[in-house]
mmCIF file of C-alpha atoms in Angstrom:
data_model
loop_
_atom_site.group_PDB
_atom_site.id
_atom_site.type_symbol
_atom_site.label_atom_id
_atom_site.label_comp_id
_atom_site.label_asym_id
_atom_site.label_seq_id
_atom_site.Cartn_x
_atom_site.Cartn_y
_atom_site.Cartn_z
ATOM 1 C CA UNK A 1 -62.406 11.801 -148.326
ATOM 2 C CA UNK A 2 -61.092 7.942 -149.625
ATOM 3 C CA UNK A 3 -63.232 4.690 -149.831
ATOM 4 C CA UNK A 4 -63.037 3.267 -147.162
ATOM 5 C CA UNK A 5 -62.150 -0.734 -146.867
ATOM 6 C CA UNK A 6 -64.184 -3.159 -145.271
ATOM 7 C CA UNK A 7 -62.590 -6.942 -144.497
ATOM 8 C CA UNK A 8 -64.994 -9.769 -144.795
ATOM 9 C CA UNK A 9 -65.559 -10.046 -141.102
ATOM 10 C CA UNK A 10 -67.566 -6.247 -140.786
ATOM 11 C CA UNK A 11 -65.360 -4.430 -138.928
ATOM 12 C CA UNK A 12 -64.010 -1.690 -141.077
ATOM 13 C CA UNK A 13 -60.220 -0.933 -141.424
ATOM 14 C CA UNK A 14 -59.834 2.176 -139.963
ATOM 15 C CA UNK A 15 -56.122 2.551 -140.160
ATOM 16 C CA UNK A 16 -53.957 1.567 -143.140
ATOM 17 C CA UNK A 17 -50.332 1.416 -143.379
ATOM 18 C CA UNK A 18 -49.350 1.742 -147.265
ATOM 19 C CA UNK A 19 -45.287 1.377 -147.983
ATOM 20 C CA UNK A 20 -43.914 3.888 -145.014
ATOM 21 C CA UNK A 21 -40.451 4.230 -145.103
ATOM 22 C CA UNK A 22 -38.906 6.401 -142.543
ATOM 23 C CA UNK A 23 -34.428 6.804 -142.839
ATOM 24 C CA UNK A 24 -33.071 9.155 -140.713
ATOM 25 C CA UNK A 25 -29.590 10.989 -142.737
ATOM 26 C CA UNK A 26 -26.456 10.220 -140.836
ATOM 27 C CA UNK A 27 -23.935 13.989 -141.509
ATOM 28 C CA UNK A 28 -20.403 14.291 -141.242
ATOM 29 C CA UNK A 29 -17.609 16.135 -142.779
ATOM 30 C CA UNK A 30 -16.789 20.227 -141.820
ATOM 31 C CA UNK A 31 -20.450 21.035 -144.234
ATOM 32 C CA UNK A 32 -22.519 18.362 -142.192
ATOM 33 C CA UNK A 33 -23.340 16.464 -145.441
ATOM 34 C CA UNK A 34 -25.567 13.609 -145.239
ATOM 35 C CA UNK A 35 -22.709 10.333 -145.794
ATOM 36 C CA UNK A 36 -25.388 8.047 -145.200
ATOM 37 C CA UNK A 37 -29.248 6.758 -143.729
ATOM 38 C CA UNK A 38 -30.238 5.370 -140.937
ATOM 39 C CA UNK A 39 -32.714 2.554 -142.961
ATOM 40 C CA UNK A 40 -35.270 2.332 -139.637
ATOM 41 C CA UNK A 41 -38.332 2.242 -141.018
ATOM 42 C CA UNK A 42 -38.539 0.325 -144.460
ATOM 43 C CA UNK A 43 -41.479 -0.569 -146.929
ATOM 44 C CA UNK A 44 -43.690 -1.288 -143.517
ATOM 45 C CA UNK A 45 -47.582 -2.254 -144.727
ATOM 46 C CA UNK A 46 -50.523 -3.538 -142.259
ATOM 47 C CA UNK A 47 -54.279 -2.928 -141.391
ATOM 48 C CA UNK A 48 -56.255 -1.737 -138.364
ATOM 49 C CA UNK A 49 -59.304 -2.296 -138.117
ATOM 50 C CA UNK A 50 -62.325 -0.476 -135.773
ATOM 51 C CA UNK A 51 -61.754 -1.489 -132.256
ATOM 52 C CA UNK A 52 -59.240 -3.517 -132.309
ATOM 53 C CA UNK A 53 -55.842 -4.430 -130.891
ATOM 54 C CA UNK A 54 -53.183 -4.772 -133.135
ATOM 55 C CA UNK A 55 -50.085 -5.379 -131.408
ATOM 56 C CA UNK A 56 -46.345 -5.046 -133.014
ATOM 57 C CA UNK A 57 -43.408 -6.631 -131.399
ATOM 58 C CA UNK A 58 -39.608 -7.340 -132.174
ATOM 59 C CA UNK A 59 -36.798 -6.942 -130.760
ATOM 60 C CA UNK A 60 -34.616 -3.102 -129.409
ATOM 61 C CA UNK A 61 -33.981 -0.994 -132.552
ATOM 62 C CA UNK A 62 -35.812 -3.080 -134.953
ATOM 63 C CA UNK A 63 -38.327 0.323 -136.008
ATOM 64 C CA UNK A 64 -41.285 -0.721 -133.618
ATOM 65 C CA UNK A 65 -41.180 3.101 -132.130
ATOM 66 C CA UNK A 66 -40.215 5.517 -135.489
ATOM 67 C CA UNK A 67 -43.380 3.190 -137.084
ATOM 68 C CA UNK A 68 -45.895 4.288 -134.280
ATOM 69 C CA UNK A 69 -44.915 8.135 -134.019
ATOM 70 C CA UNK A 70 -43.870 8.810 -138.123
ATOM 71 C CA UNK A 71 -47.961 7.121 -137.972
ATOM 72 C CA UNK A 72 -49.244 10.224 -135.961
ATOM 73 C CA UNK A 73 -46.626 12.453 -138.163
ATOM 74 C CA UNK A 74 -44.323 13.511 -134.384
ATOM 75 C CA UNK A 75 -41.635 12.128 -137.216
ATOM 76 C CA UNK A 76 -42.339 12.995 -141.154
ATOM 77 C CA UNK A 77 -42.094 10.238 -143.539
ATOM 78 C CA UNK A 78 -39.724 9.205 -145.637
ATOM 79 C CA UNK A 79 -42.083 7.595 -148.289
ATOM 80 C CA UNK A 80 -45.751 5.670 -147.833
ATOM 81 C CA UNK A 81 -49.092 6.844 -146.570
ATOM 82 C CA UNK A 82 -51.062 6.847 -143.712
ATOM 83 C CA UNK A 83 -54.938 6.629 -144.212
ATOM 84 C CA UNK A 84 -56.825 6.951 -141.222
ATOM 85 C CA UNK A 85 -60.394 7.456 -142.105
ATOM 86 C CA UNK A 86 -60.504 8.237 -145.672
ATOM 87 C CA UNK A 87 -57.806 10.232 -144.428
ATOM 88 C CA UNK A 88 -54.006 11.096 -145.841
ATOM 89 C CA UNK A 89 -53.040 11.388 -142.454
ATOM 90 C CA UNK A 90 -49.073 12.940 -144.544
ATOM 91 C CA UNK A 91 -51.068 15.148 -147.005
ATOM 92 C CA UNK A 92 -52.852 17.455 -143.666
ATOM 93 C CA UNK A 93 -51.721 20.603 -142.848
ATOM 94 C CA UNK A 94 -52.253 23.385 -140.305
ATOM 95 C CA UNK A 95 -55.825 23.095 -138.452
ATOM 96 C CA UNK A 96 -56.938 19.563 -140.514
ATOM 97 C CA UNK A 97 -53.377 18.590 -138.966
ATOM 98 C CA UNK A 98 -55.009 20.022 -135.629
ATOM 99 C CA UNK A 99 -57.877 18.293 -135.798
ATOM 100 C CA UNK A 100 -56.746 15.033 -136.882
ATOM 101 C CA UNK A 101 -54.667 14.730 -133.497
ATOM 102 C CA UNK A 102 -57.455 14.946 -131.429
ATOM 103 C CA UNK A 103 -58.093 11.570 -132.502
ATOM 104 C CA UNK A 104 -54.912 10.338 -132.725
ATOM 105 C CA UNK A 105 -52.745 10.088 -129.699
ATOM 106 C CA UNK A 106 -49.493 8.410 -127.682
ATOM 107 C CA UNK A 107 -49.431 7.105 -124.740
ATOM 108 C CA UNK A 108 -45.049 6.991 -124.265
ATOM 109 C CA UNK A 109 -42.874 4.971 -122.637
ATOM 110 C CA UNK A 110 -41.329 6.392 -120.022
ATOM 111 C CA UNK A 111 -44.281 8.083 -117.927
ATOM 112 C CA UNK A 112 -42.022 10.620 -116.106
ATOM 113 C CA UNK A 113 -39.873 11.999 -119.385
ATOM 114 C CA UNK A 114 -42.919 12.339 -121.207
ATOM 115 C CA UNK A 115 -44.378 14.638 -117.685
ATOM 116 C CA UNK A 116 -43.154 17.959 -117.501
ATOM 117 C CA UNK A 117 -41.698 18.165 -114.116
ATOM 118 C CA UNK A 118 -43.309 21.747 -112.871
ATOM 119 C CA UNK A 119 -46.134 21.128 -114.223
ATOM 120 C CA UNK A 120 -49.555 19.629 -111.581
ATOM 121 C CA UNK A 121 -50.503 16.086 -113.811
ATOM 122 C CA UNK A 122 -53.967 17.602 -113.669
ATOM 123 C CA UNK A 123 -52.579 20.815 -116.070
ATOM 124 C CA UNK A 124 -50.254 17.426 -117.643
ATOM 125 C CA UNK A 125 -54.346 16.312 -118.317
ATOM 126 C CA UNK A 126 -55.871 19.001 -119.873
ATOM 127 C CA UNK A 127 -53.386 20.435 -121.394
ATOM 128 C CA UNK A 128 -55.171 18.642 -124.849
ATOM 129 C CA UNK A 129 -57.819 20.262 -123.649
ATOM 130 C CA UNK A 130 -57.025 23.951 -123.606
ATOM 131 C CA UNK A 131 -54.893 23.519 -127.230
ATOM 132 C CA UNK A 132 -58.005 22.372 -128.955
ATOM 133 C CA UNK A 133 -60.681 24.745 -126.381
ATOM 134 C CA UNK A 134 -62.696 21.681 -125.685
ATOM 135 C CA UNK A 135 -64.935 23.133 -122.977
ATOM 136 C CA UNK A 136 -65.096 25.838 -119.905
ATOM 137 C CA UNK A 137 -61.824 26.335 -117.669
ATOM 138 C CA UNK A 138 -64.712 24.109 -115.030
ATOM 139 C CA UNK A 139 -65.932 21.783 -117.696
ATOM 140 C CA UNK A 140 -62.175 20.874 -117.936
ATOM 141 C CA UNK A 141 -61.461 20.782 -114.512
ATOM 142 C CA UNK A 142 -63.914 18.127 -113.967
ATOM 143 C CA UNK A 143 -62.779 16.433 -117.068
ATOM 144 C CA UNK A 144 -59.839 15.622 -115.462
ATOM 145 C CA UNK A 145 -60.729 14.266 -112.828
ATOM 146 C CA UNK A 146 -63.188 11.699 -114.722
ATOM 147 C CA UNK A 147 -60.284 10.573 -116.318
ATOM 148 C CA UNK A 148 -58.275 10.017 -113.241
ATOM 149 C CA UNK A 149 -61.318 8.373 -111.394
ATOM 150 C CA UNK A 150 -60.796 5.818 -114.832
ATOM 151 C CA UNK A 151 -57.308 4.897 -114.834
ATOM 152 C CA UNK A 152 -57.858 4.017 -110.969
ATOM 153 C CA UNK A 153 -56.670 7.565 -109.754
ATOM 154 C CA UNK A 154 -57.696 9.784 -107.128
ATOM 155 C CA UNK A 155 -59.454 13.204 -107.675
ATOM 156 C CA UNK A 156 -56.934 14.998 -105.650
ATOM 157 C CA UNK A 157 -54.120 13.610 -106.860
ATOM 158 C CA UNK A 158 -54.770 16.244 -109.626
ATOM 159 C CA UNK A 159 -52.919 18.788 -107.779
ATOM 160 C CA UNK A 160 -49.584 16.563 -107.136
ATOM 161 C CA UNK A 161 -46.467 16.803 -109.447
ATOM 162 C CA UNK A 162 -45.031 12.859 -110.995
ATOM 163 C CA UNK A 163 -42.282 12.932 -109.150
ATOM 164 C CA UNK A 164 -45.246 12.580 -105.622
ATOM 165 C CA UNK A 165 -45.903 9.380 -107.640
ATOM 166 C CA UNK A 166 -44.968 5.714 -108.428
ATOM 167 C CA UNK A 167 -44.563 4.257 -112.071
ATOM 168 C CA UNK A 168 -47.416 2.163 -112.200
ATOM 169 C CA UNK A 169 -49.099 5.600 -111.244
ATOM 170 C CA UNK A 170 -47.768 8.091 -113.460
ATOM 171 C CA UNK A 171 -47.963 5.397 -116.557
ATOM 172 C CA UNK A 172 -51.375 6.167 -115.593
ATOM 173 C CA UNK A 173 -51.315 9.548 -115.826
ATOM 174 C CA UNK A 174 -49.707 9.369 -118.460
ATOM 175 C CA UNK A 175 -52.883 7.071 -119.875
ATOM 176 C CA UNK A 176 -55.765 9.327 -118.692
ATOM 177 C CA UNK A 177 -53.386 12.423 -120.622
ATOM 178 C CA UNK A 178 -54.074 10.418 -124.126
ATOM 179 C CA UNK A 179 -57.444 9.881 -123.492
ATOM 180 C CA UNK A 180 -58.673 13.239 -122.821
ATOM 181 C CA UNK A 181 -58.979 14.160 -125.644
ATOM 182 C CA UNK A 182 -61.075 11.442 -126.344
ATOM 183 C CA UNK A 183 -59.758 9.853 -129.392
ATOM 184 C CA UNK A 184 -59.927 7.437 -132.395
ATOM 185 C CA UNK A 185 -56.758 5.809 -132.593
ATOM 186 C CA UNK A 186 -54.290 5.047 -129.548
ATOM 187 C CA UNK A 187 -50.769 4.295 -130.188
ATOM 188 C CA UNK A 188 -49.554 2.866 -126.946
ATOM 189 C CA UNK A 189 -45.630 2.391 -126.234
ATOM 190 C CA UNK A 190 -43.900 -0.370 -124.700
ATOM 191 C CA UNK A 191 -46.613 1.323 -121.968
ATOM 192 C CA UNK A 192 -45.244 -1.427 -119.752
ATOM 193 C CA UNK A 193 -41.768 -2.011 -119.845
ATOM 194 C CA UNK A 194 -40.620 0.224 -117.282
ATOM 195 C CA UNK A 195 -43.325 -1.221 -114.939
ATOM 196 C CA UNK A 196 -42.796 -4.202 -112.285
ATOM 197 C CA UNK A 197 -44.756 -7.148 -113.056
ATOM 198 C CA UNK A 198 -47.397 -7.092 -110.369
ATOM 199 C CA UNK A 199 -47.636 -3.504 -112.075
ATOM 200 C CA UNK A 200 -48.157 -4.595 -115.310
ATOM 201 C CA UNK A 201 -51.150 -6.571 -115.247
ATOM 202 C CA UNK A 202 -53.367 -3.822 -113.808
ATOM 203 C CA UNK A 203 -52.200 -1.112 -116.467
ATOM 204 C CA UNK A 204 -52.791 -4.075 -119.396
ATOM 205 C CA UNK A 205 -56.417 -4.839 -117.595
ATOM 206 C CA UNK A 206 -56.881 -0.500 -118.083
ATOM 207 C CA UNK A 207 -56.024 -0.550 -121.007
ATOM 208 C CA UNK A 208 -58.381 -3.768 -122.035
ATOM 209 C CA UNK A 209 -61.398 -1.480 -120.651
ATOM 210 C CA UNK A 210 -61.153 1.602 -121.424
ATOM 211 C CA UNK A 211 -61.136 -0.322 -124.689
ATOM 212 C CA UNK A 212 -64.087 -1.654 -124.263
ATOM 213 C CA UNK A 213 -65.826 1.545 -123.035
ATOM 214 C CA UNK A 214 -64.441 4.437 -124.995
ATOM 215 C CA UNK A 215 -64.227 2.117 -127.736
ATOM 216 C CA UNK A 216 -60.725 2.431 -128.735
ATOM 217 C CA UNK A 217 -58.638 1.224 -132.013
ATOM 218 C CA UNK A 218 -54.830 0.051 -130.746
ATOM 219 C CA UNK A 219 -51.676 -0.026 -131.787
ATOM 220 C CA UNK A 220 -49.729 -2.364 -129.063
ATOM 221 C CA UNK A 221 -45.845 -1.804 -129.539
ATOM 222 C CA UNK A 222 -43.600 -4.224 -127.401
ATOM 223 C CA UNK A 223 -40.936 -6.717 -127.177
ATOM 224 C CA UNK A 224 -42.368 -8.964 -124.581
ATOM 225 C CA UNK A 225 -44.405 -11.738 -126.038
ATOM 226 C CA UNK A 226 -46.380 -12.555 -123.235
ATOM 227 C CA UNK A 227 -47.337 -9.021 -122.854
ATOM 228 C CA UNK A 228 -48.678 -9.081 -126.657
ATOM 229 C CA UNK A 229 -50.222 -11.931 -126.255
ATOM 230 C CA UNK A 230 -52.381 -10.638 -123.513
ATOM 231 C CA UNK A 231 -54.111 -8.081 -124.809
ATOM 232 C CA UNK A 232 -53.864 -7.987 -128.970
ATOM 233 C CA UNK A 233 -56.210 -9.495 -131.552
ATOM 234 C CA UNK A 234 -53.528 -9.702 -134.274
ATOM 235 C CA UNK A 235 -49.761 -9.119 -134.177
ATOM 236 C CA UNK A 236 -46.911 -8.141 -136.834
ATOM 237 C CA UNK A 237 -43.761 -9.155 -136.021
ATOM 238 C CA UNK A 238 -41.192 -6.651 -137.363
ATOM 239 C CA UNK A 239 -37.119 -7.119 -137.615
ATOM 240 C CA UNK A 240 -34.625 -4.409 -138.574
ATOM 241 C CA UNK A 241 -36.884 -2.187 -140.008
ATOM 242 C CA UNK A 242 -39.063 -4.547 -142.055
ATOM 243 C CA UNK A 243 -42.535 -6.815 -140.533
ATOM 244 C CA UNK A 244 -41.477 -10.215 -141.236
ATOM 245 C CA UNK A 245 -44.779 -12.292 -140.475
ATOM 246 C CA UNK A 246 -48.652 -10.781 -139.928
ATOM 247 C CA UNK A 247 -51.336 -13.169 -138.293
ATOM 248 C CA UNK A 248 -54.353 -13.243 -135.693
ATOM 249 C CA UNK A 249 -53.260 -14.104 -131.983
ATOM 250 C CA UNK A 250 -53.933 -17.833 -132.013
ATOM 251 C CA UNK A 251 -52.540 -18.680 -135.627
ATOM 252 C CA UNK A 252 -48.684 -16.689 -134.579
ATOM 253 C CA UNK A 253 -48.995 -18.695 -131.332
ATOM 254 C CA UNK A 254 -50.496 -21.646 -132.617
ATOM 255 C CA UNK A 255 -48.172 -21.715 -136.188
ATOM 256 C CA UNK A 256 -44.911 -19.277 -136.595
ATOM 257 C CA UNK A 257 -43.923 -19.633 -139.594
ATOM 258 C CA UNK A 258 -41.087 -17.240 -139.858
ATOM 259 C CA UNK A 259 -37.370 -18.586 -138.063
ATOM 260 C CA UNK A 260 -37.440 -15.392 -136.276
ATOM 261 C CA UNK A 261 -41.288 -15.292 -134.974
ATOM 262 C CA UNK A 262 -40.282 -19.312 -133.802
ATOM 263 C CA UNK A 263 -37.181 -18.172 -131.907
ATOM 264 C CA UNK A 264 -39.204 -15.020 -130.344
ATOM 265 C CA UNK A 265 -41.502 -17.687 -129.146
ATOM 266 C CA UNK A 266 -38.907 -20.348 -127.968
ATOM 267 C CA UNK A 267 -38.148 -17.436 -125.436
ATOM 268 C CA UNK A 268 -41.275 -17.586 -123.688
ATOM 269 C CA UNK A 269 -40.935 -18.154 -120.398
ATOM 270 C CA UNK A 270 -42.864 -22.749 -119.874
ATOM 271 C CA UNK A 271 -44.949 -21.681 -115.940
ATOM 272 C CA UNK A 272 -44.022 -25.622 -115.663
ATOM 273 C CA UNK A 273 -40.385 -26.575 -114.222
ATOM 274 C CA UNK A 274 -41.743 -30.272 -115.447
ATOM 275 C CA UNK A 275 -41.982 -28.986 -119.210
ATOM 276 C CA UNK A 276 -38.359 -27.492 -121.019
ATOM 277 C CA UNK A 277 -38.750 -25.776 -123.849
ATOM 278 C CA UNK A 278 -36.107 -25.985 -127.094
ATOM 279 C CA UNK A 279 -34.983 -22.815 -126.994
ATOM 280 C CA UNK A 280 -33.658 -21.926 -130.768
ATOM 281 C CA UNK A 281 -30.380 -19.404 -129.832
ATOM 282 C CA UNK A 282 -29.370 -16.932 -132.894
ATOM 283 C CA UNK A 283 -26.102 -16.566 -133.125
ATOM 284 C CA UNK A 284 -24.494 -13.095 -133.921
ATOM 285 C CA UNK A 285 -26.067 -9.886 -133.005
ATOM 286 C CA UNK A 286 -28.207 -7.455 -135.119
ATOM 287 C CA UNK A 287 -27.153 -6.185 -138.197
ATOM 288 C CA UNK A 288 -26.608 -2.267 -138.399
ATOM 289 C CA UNK A 289 -29.265 -0.800 -140.218
ATOM 290 C CA UNK A 290 -26.672 1.732 -141.503
ATOM 291 C CA UNK A 291 -26.315 -1.142 -144.208
ATOM 292 C CA UNK A 292 -28.413 -3.639 -143.626
ATOM 293 C CA UNK A 293 -27.566 -7.229 -145.479
ATOM 294 C CA UNK A 294 -29.129 -7.882 -148.974
ATOM 295 C CA UNK A 295 -31.837 -10.037 -149.481
ATOM 296 C CA UNK A 296 -33.137 -11.973 -146.628
ATOM 297 C CA UNK A 297 -32.408 -8.964 -143.504
ATOM 298 C CA UNK A 298 -32.771 -12.174 -141.267
ATOM 299 C CA UNK A 299 -30.251 -14.427 -142.976
ATOM 300 C CA UNK A 300 -27.354 -13.968 -141.939
ATOM 301 C CA UNK A 301 -28.702 -14.494 -138.434
ATOM 302 C CA UNK A 302 -30.794 -17.626 -139.543
ATOM 303 C CA UNK A 303 -30.705 -21.452 -138.747
ATOM 304 C CA UNK A 304 -32.539 -22.524 -141.916
ATOM 305 C CA UNK A 305 -31.248 -19.911 -144.530
ATOM 306 C CA UNK A 306 -30.626 -20.798 -148.073
ATOM 307 C CA UNK A 307 -28.374 -19.403 -150.560
ATOM 308 C CA UNK A 308 -31.233 -17.488 -152.816
ATOM 309 C CA UNK A 309 -31.472 -15.671 -149.095
ATOM 310 C CA UNK A 310 -28.927 -13.940 -149.107
ATOM 311 C CA UNK A 311 -29.386 -12.458 -152.826
ATOM 312 C CA UNK A 312 -33.233 -11.604 -152.713
ATOM 313 C CA UNK A 313 -34.856 -10.208 -150.698
ATOM 314 C CA UNK A 314 -38.569 -12.463 -149.156
ATOM 315 C CA UNK A 315 -41.632 -10.762 -150.600
ATOM 316 C CA UNK A 316 -44.408 -10.524 -148.164
ATOM 317 C CA UNK A 317 -47.191 -13.166 -148.503
ATOM 318 C CA UNK A 318 -50.598 -14.325 -147.270
ATOM 319 C CA UNK A 319 -50.029 -17.733 -147.256
ATOM 320 C CA UNK A 320 -53.254 -18.491 -145.183
ATOM 321 C CA UNK A 321 -56.467 -16.392 -144.046
ATOM 322 C CA UNK A 322 -55.175 -13.730 -142.235
ATOM 323 C CA UNK A 323 -51.281 -15.000 -141.788
ATOM 324 C CA UNK A 324 -48.678 -13.272 -144.263
ATOM 325 C CA UNK A 325 -45.180 -13.856 -144.409
ATOM 326 C CA UNK A 326 -41.312 -12.826 -145.833
ATOM 327 C CA UNK A 327 -40.007 -16.429 -146.204
ATOM 328 C CA UNK A 328 -38.442 -17.729 -148.751
ATOM 329 C CA UNK A 329 -38.695 -21.611 -147.070
ATOM 330 C CA UNK A 330 -42.723 -20.828 -146.702
ATOM 331 C CA UNK A 331 -43.173 -19.763 -150.358
#
């Protein structure tokens, strides 16, 4: 068991991600040799305190989901390490890894594709209980009914199949399945992006209520800044495989420092027709992670880029208490 860090506010650090890297090989030719590497996640580091929600936000394809899945060992890492309560996750094997999975669960983005269409949802929720041999069959049925009630469903729903539910109900089932093992940490991978706006707030409130009841810690992955602002305690902004800014929710939304964060903030709609916001429109498209730009990866689209930005990559550094950024303009 490694030494556990404690932050200045008294909260213990539950998750430490250090220099996490995940590259995917691109193969070609008759012998299927590796021709290139997709740099999906490149040297990402952050911490998550016990009981908090860290929002991870960025455009589609920036590596957010890959970070979450690699942390849980659903994808094997290329480099770096993840510490869970002082234990190095990537070194675990066999029974130790299986035991760790009880503490680390995931809520998938698409609730329909993550549920077996041939299996009643009660059996899907109970699957983890059976795998980890928690309780008798009768006790497992009771746990399933209890979890379904906690996410706003009824006991009889356990006998129904996924196609009999709406999208919002299926996501509630996914939440119940993730919580069945009573984990301490959950990766919520865009859990409301596929839902109607009217349902999103209900699911977000369920997540917040369950967090308070079970003392959960969340990594909340999203591309909607308004959703992230509603649920997160701190926010990390990703661009093309790297974290470019990390701050508390209040600090980030009041004082975004990185030009990419500022562009994301400018796209948030204002619920007042008399107020106008200056929209920052970024030129071009997100570069390919197969061949990312030299220097700062954002510099080809950055409205305030300097010559130096295309030569050397900026260091991710703390510029004020609990506010870090990787930008030559701020350094």
